[in-house]
PDB file of C-alpha atoms in Angstrom:
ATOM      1  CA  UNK A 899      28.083 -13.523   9.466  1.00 36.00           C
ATOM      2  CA  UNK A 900      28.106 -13.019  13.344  1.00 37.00           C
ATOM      3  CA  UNK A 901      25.796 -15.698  14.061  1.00 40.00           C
ATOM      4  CA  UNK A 902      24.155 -18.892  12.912  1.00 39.00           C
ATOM      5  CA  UNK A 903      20.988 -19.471  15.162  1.00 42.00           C
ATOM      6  CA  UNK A 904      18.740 -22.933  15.267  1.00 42.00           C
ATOM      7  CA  UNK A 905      15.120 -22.277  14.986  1.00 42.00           C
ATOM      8  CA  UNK A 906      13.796 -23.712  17.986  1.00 43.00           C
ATOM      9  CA  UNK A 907      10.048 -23.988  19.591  1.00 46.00           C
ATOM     10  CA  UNK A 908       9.713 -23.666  23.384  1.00 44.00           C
ATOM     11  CA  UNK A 909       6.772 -25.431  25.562  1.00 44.00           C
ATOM     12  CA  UNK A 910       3.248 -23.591  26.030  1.00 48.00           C
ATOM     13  CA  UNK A 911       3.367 -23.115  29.636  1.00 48.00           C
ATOM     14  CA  UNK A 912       7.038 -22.072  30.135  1.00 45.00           C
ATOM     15  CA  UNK A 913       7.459 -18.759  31.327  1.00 47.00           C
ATOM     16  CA  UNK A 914       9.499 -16.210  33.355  1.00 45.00           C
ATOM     17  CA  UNK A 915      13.104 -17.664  31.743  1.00 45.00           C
ATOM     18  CA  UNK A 916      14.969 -14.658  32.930  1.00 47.00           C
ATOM     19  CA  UNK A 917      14.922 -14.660  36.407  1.00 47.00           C
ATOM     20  CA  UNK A 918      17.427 -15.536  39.026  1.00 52.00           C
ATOM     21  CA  UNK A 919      16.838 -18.866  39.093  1.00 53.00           C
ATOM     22  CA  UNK A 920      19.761 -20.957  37.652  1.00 57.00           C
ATOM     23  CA  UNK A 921      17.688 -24.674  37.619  1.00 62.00           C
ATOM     24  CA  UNK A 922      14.775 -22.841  35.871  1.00 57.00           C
ATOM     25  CA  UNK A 923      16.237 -21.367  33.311  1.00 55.00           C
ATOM     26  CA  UNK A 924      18.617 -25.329  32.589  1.00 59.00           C
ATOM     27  CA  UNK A 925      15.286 -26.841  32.659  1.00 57.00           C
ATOM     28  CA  UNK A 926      13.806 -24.535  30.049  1.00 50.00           C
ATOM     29  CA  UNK A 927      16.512 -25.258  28.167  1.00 52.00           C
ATOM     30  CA  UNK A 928      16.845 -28.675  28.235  1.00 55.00           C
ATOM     31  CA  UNK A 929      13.177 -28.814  27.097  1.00 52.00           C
ATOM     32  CA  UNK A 930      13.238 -26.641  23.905  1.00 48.00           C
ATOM     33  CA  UNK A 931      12.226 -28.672  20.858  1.00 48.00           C
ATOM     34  CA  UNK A 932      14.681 -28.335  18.390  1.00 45.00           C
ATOM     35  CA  UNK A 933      13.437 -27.554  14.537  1.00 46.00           C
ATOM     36  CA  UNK A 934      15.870 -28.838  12.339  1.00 45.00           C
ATOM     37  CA  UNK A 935      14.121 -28.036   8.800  1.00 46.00           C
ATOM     38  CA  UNK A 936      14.824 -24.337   9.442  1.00 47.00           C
ATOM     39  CA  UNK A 937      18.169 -22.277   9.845  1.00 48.00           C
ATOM     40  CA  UNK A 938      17.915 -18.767  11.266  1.00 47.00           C
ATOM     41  CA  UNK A 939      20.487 -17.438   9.873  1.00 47.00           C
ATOM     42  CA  UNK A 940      21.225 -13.500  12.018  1.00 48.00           C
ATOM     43  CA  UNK A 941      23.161 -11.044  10.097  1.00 49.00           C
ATOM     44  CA  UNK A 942      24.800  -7.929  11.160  1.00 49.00           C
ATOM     45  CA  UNK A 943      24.862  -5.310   9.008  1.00 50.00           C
ATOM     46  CA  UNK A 944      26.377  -1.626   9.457  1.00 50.00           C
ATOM     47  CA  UNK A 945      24.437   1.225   8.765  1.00 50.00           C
ATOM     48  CA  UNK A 946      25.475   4.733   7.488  1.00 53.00           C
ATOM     49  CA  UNK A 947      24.875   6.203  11.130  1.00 53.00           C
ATOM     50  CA  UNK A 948      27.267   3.581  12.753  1.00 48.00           C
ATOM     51  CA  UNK A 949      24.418   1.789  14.541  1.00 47.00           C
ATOM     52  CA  UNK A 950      24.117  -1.695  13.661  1.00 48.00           C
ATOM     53  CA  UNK A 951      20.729  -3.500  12.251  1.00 49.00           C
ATOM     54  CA  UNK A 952      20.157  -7.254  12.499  1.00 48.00           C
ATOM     55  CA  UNK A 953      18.930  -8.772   9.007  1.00 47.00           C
ATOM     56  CA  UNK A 954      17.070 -11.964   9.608  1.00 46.00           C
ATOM     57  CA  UNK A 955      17.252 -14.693   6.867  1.00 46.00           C
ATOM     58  CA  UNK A 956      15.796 -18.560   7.030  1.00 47.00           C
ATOM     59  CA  UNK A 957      16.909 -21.200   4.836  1.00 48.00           C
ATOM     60  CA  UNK A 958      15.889 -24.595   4.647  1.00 47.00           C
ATOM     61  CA  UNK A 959      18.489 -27.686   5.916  1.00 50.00           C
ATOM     62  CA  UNK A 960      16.020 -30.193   4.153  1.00 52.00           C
ATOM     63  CA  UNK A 961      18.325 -30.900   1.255  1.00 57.00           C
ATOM     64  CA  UNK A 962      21.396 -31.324   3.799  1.00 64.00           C
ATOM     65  CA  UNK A 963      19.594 -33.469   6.484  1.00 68.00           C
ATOM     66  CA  UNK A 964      18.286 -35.878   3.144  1.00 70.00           C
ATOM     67  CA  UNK A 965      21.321 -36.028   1.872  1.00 74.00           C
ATOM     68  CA  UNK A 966      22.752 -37.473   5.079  1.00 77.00           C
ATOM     69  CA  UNK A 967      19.868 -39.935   5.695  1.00 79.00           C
ATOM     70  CA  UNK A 968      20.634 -41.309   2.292  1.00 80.00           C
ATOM     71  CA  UNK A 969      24.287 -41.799   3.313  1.00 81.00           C
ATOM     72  CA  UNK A 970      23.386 -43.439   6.281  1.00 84.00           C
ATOM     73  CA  UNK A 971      20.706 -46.102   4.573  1.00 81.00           C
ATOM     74  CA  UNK A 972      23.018 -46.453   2.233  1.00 82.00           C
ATOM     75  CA  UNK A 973      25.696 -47.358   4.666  1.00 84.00           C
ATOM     76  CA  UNK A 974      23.277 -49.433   6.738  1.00 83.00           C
ATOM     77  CA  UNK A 975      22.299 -51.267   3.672  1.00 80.00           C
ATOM     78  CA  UNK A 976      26.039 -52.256   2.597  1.00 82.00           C
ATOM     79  CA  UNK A 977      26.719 -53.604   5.799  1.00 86.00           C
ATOM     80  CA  UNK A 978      23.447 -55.007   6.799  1.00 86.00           C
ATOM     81  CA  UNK A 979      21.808 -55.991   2.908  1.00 80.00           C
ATOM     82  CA  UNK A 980      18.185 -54.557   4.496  1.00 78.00           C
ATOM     83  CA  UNK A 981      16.190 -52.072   3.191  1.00 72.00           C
ATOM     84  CA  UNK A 982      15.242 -49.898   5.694  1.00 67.00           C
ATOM     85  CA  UNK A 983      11.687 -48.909   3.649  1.00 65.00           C
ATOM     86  CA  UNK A 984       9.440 -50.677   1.479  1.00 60.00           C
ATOM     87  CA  UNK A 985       7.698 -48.304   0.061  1.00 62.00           C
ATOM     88  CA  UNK A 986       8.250 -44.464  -1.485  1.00 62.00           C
ATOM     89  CA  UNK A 987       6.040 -40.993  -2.322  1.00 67.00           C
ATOM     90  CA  UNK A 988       7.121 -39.621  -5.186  1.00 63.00           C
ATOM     91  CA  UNK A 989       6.715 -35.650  -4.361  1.00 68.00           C
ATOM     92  CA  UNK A 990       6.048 -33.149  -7.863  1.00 71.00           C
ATOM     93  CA  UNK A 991       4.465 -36.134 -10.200  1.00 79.00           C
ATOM     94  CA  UNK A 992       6.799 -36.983 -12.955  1.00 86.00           C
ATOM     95  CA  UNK A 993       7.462 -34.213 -14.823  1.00 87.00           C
ATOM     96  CA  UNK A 994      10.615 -33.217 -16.680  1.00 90.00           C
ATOM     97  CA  UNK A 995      12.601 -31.892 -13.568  1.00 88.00           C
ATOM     98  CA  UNK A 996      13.783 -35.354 -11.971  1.00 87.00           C
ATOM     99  CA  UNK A 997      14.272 -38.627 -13.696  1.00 89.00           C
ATOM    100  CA  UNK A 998      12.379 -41.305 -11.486  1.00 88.00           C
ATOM    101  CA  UNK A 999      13.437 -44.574 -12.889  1.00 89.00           C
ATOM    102  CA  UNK A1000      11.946 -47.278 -14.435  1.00 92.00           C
ATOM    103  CA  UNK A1001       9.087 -49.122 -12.486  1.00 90.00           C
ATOM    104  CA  UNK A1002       7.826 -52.664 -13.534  1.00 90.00           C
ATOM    105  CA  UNK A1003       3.818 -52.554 -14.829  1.00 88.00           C
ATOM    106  CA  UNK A1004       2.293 -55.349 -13.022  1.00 81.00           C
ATOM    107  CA  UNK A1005      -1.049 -54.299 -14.971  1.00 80.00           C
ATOM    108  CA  UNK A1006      -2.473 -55.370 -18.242  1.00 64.00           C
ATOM    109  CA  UNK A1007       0.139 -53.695 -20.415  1.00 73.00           C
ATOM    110  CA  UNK A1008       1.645 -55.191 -23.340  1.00 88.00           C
ATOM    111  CA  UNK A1009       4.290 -52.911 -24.149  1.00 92.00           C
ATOM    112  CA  UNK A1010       6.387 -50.565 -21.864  1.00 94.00           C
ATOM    113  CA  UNK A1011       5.817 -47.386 -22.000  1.00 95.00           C
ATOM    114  CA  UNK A1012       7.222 -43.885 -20.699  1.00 95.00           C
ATOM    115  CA  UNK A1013       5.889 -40.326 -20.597  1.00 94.00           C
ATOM    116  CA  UNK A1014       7.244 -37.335 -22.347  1.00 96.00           C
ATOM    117  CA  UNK A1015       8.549 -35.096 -19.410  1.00 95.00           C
ATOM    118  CA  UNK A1016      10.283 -37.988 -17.832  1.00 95.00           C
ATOM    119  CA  UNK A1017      12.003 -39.091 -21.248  1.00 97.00           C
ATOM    120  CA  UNK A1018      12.958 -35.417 -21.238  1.00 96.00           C
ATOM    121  CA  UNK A1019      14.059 -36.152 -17.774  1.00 94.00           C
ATOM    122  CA  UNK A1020      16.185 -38.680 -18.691  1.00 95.00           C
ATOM    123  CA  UNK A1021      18.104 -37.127 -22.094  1.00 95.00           C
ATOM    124  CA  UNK A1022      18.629 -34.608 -19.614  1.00 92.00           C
ATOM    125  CA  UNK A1023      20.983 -37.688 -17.101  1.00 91.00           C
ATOM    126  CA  UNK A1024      21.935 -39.849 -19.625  1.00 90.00           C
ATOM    127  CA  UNK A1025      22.498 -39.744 -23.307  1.00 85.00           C
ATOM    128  CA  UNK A1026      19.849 -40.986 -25.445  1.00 90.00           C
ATOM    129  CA  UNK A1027      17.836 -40.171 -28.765  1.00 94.00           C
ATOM    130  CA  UNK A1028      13.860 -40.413 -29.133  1.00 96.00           C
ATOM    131  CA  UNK A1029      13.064 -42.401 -32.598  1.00 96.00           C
ATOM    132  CA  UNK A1030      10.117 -40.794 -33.679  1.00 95.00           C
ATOM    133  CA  UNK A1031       9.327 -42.220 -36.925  1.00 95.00           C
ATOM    134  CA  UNK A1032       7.159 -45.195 -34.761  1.00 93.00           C
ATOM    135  CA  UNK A1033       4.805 -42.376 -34.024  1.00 93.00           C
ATOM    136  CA  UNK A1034       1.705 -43.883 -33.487  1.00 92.00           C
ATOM    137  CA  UNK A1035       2.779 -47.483 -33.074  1.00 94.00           C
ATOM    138  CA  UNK A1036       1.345 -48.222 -29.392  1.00 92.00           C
ATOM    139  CA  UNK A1037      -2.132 -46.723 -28.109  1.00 89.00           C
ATOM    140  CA  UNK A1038      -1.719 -47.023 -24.378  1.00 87.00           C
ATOM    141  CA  UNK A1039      -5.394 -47.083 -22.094  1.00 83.00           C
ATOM    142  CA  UNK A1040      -5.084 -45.001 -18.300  1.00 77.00           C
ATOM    143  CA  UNK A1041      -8.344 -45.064 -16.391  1.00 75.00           C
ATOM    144  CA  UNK A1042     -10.688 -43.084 -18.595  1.00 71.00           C
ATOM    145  CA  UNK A1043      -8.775 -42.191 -21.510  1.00 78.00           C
ATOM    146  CA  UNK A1044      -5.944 -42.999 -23.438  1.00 84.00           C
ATOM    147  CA  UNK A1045      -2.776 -41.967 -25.547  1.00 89.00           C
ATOM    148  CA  UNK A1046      -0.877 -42.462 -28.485  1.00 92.00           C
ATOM    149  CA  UNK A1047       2.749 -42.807 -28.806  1.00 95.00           C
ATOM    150  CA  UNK A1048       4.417 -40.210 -30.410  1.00 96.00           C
ATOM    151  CA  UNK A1049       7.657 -42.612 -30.639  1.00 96.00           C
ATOM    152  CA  UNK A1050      10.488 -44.370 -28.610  1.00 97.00           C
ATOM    153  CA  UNK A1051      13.716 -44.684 -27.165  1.00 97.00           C
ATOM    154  CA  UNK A1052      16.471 -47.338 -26.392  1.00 96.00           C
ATOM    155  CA  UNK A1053      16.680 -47.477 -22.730  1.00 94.00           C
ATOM    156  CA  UNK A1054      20.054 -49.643 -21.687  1.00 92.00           C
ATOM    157  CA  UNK A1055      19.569 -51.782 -18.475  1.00 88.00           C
ATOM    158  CA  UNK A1056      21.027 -53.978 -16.234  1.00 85.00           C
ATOM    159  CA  UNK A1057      18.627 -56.887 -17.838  1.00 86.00           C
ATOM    160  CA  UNK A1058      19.353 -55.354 -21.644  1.00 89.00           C
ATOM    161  CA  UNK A1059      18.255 -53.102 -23.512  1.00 92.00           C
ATOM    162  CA  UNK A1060      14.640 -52.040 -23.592  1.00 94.00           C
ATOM    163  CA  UNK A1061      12.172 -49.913 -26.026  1.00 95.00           C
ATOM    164  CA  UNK A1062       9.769 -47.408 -24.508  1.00 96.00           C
ATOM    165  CA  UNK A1063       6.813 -45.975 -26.349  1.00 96.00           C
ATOM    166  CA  UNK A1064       6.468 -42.403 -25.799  1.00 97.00           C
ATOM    167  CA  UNK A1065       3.171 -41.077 -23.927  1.00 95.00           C
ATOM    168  CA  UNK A1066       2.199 -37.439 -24.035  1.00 91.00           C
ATOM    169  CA  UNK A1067       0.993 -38.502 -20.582  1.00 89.00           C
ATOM    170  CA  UNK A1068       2.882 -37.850 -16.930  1.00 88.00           C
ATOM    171  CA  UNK A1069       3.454 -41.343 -16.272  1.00 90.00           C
ATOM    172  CA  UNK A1070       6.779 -42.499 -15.574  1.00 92.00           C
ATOM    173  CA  UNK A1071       8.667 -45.144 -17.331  1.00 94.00           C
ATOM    174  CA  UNK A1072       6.622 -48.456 -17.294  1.00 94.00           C
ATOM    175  CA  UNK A1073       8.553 -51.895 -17.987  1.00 93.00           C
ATOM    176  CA  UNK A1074       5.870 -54.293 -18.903  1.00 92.00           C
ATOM    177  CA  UNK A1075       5.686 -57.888 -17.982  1.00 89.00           C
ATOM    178  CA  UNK A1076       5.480 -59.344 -21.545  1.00 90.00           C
ATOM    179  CA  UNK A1077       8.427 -56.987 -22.305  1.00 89.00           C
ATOM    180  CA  UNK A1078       9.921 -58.856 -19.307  1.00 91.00           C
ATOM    181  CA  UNK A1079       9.411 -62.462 -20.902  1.00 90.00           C
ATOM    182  CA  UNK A1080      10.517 -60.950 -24.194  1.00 90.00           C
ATOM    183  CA  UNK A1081      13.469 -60.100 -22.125  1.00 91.00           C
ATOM    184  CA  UNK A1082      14.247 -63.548 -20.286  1.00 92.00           C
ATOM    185  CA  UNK A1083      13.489 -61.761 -16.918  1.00 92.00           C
ATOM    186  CA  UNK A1084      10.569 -62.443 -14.692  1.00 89.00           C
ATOM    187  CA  UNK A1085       9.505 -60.701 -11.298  1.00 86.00           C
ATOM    188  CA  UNK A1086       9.497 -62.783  -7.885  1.00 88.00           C
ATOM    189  CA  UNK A1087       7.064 -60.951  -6.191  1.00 84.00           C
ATOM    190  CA  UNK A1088       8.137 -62.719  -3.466  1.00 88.00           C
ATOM    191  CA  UNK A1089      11.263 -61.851  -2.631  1.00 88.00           C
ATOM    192  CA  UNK A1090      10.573 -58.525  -4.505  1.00 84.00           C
ATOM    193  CA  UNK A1091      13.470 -59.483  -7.600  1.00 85.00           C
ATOM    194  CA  UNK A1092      13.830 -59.708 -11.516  1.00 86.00           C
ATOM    195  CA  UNK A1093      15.352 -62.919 -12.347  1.00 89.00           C
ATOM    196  CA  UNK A1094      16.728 -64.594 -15.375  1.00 88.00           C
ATOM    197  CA  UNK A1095      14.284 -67.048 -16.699  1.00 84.00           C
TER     198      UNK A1095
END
């Protein structure tokens, strides 16, 4: 590779770059707005005839510049024990590509529940076997319509081990509070923890 090349964005109004003048042409530089989600990558290639072609090719830094934020909150964290958000989007539902965790159901749920894809999800990070001879043991109620579990798995935790009823629904792992009680755990919504009872 001869080159690696930011993407950049220049100002509306900026014009006339190449002439003479030295200050012009710093200023317009100092004012370019960098892009850092994109990586112009320039490639030189040589042809049969000897004359050479430039091969342009983008890829995306995203991954790289996440990956670094997350070492840095997670540094900041560690030293300062603050959490620098409150609050996540959660990008591609919850399918089967990317376990998301296990969230506490503040709702009216009595048992805790997962769906399929992210059970599949999670086989796929951790070992684990679905039980499914409780098919049919928990009918769990989402807005309109509801599901039947088509059976369960043995989730181990930091409080203990839980059971999850499996959803043919994309919903994501659900503890529920009466599993929570069952559990000797309870949430302090006000500091935002799980406790021991």
């Amino acid at each position: 590779m001869d080159s690696f090349i930011q993407d950049y964005e220049g100002r509306e109004n900026e014009h006339n770059v190449h002439s003479d003048n030295g200050e012009q042409i710093e200023q317009y530089n100092n004012n370019l707005e960098i892009d850092t989600n994109t990586l112009l990558l320039e490639l030189a290639n040589d042809t049969e005839d000897n004359t050479d072609k430039i091969s342009n090719y983008l890829a995306s830094t995203y991954e790289i510049s996440l990956y670094h934020k997350l070492c840095d909150q997670s540094l900041y964290h560690r030293l300062t024990y603050e959490d620098l958000t409150s609050s996540y989007v959660v990008e591609g539902g919850y399918t089967e590509n990317n376990f998301r965790g296990i969230i506490i159901d503040t709702g009216a749920a009595t048992n805790s529940t997962a769906g399929y894809d992210q059970v599949r999800a999670y086989l796929r990070e951790f070992n684990g076997k679905i039980y499914f001879s409780t098919l049919g043991a928990v009918k769990a109620y989402f807005g309109v319509g509801g599901s039947i579990s088509i059976g369960t798995i043995s989730v181990p935790t930091s409080i203990r081990e839980v059971i999850f009823h499996i959803l043919n629904a994309q919903t994501p792992f659900l503890l529920c509070l009466q599993g929570m009680d069952r559990l000797g755990v309870y949430l302090n919504n006000t500091t935002n923890e799980i406790l021991r009872n």
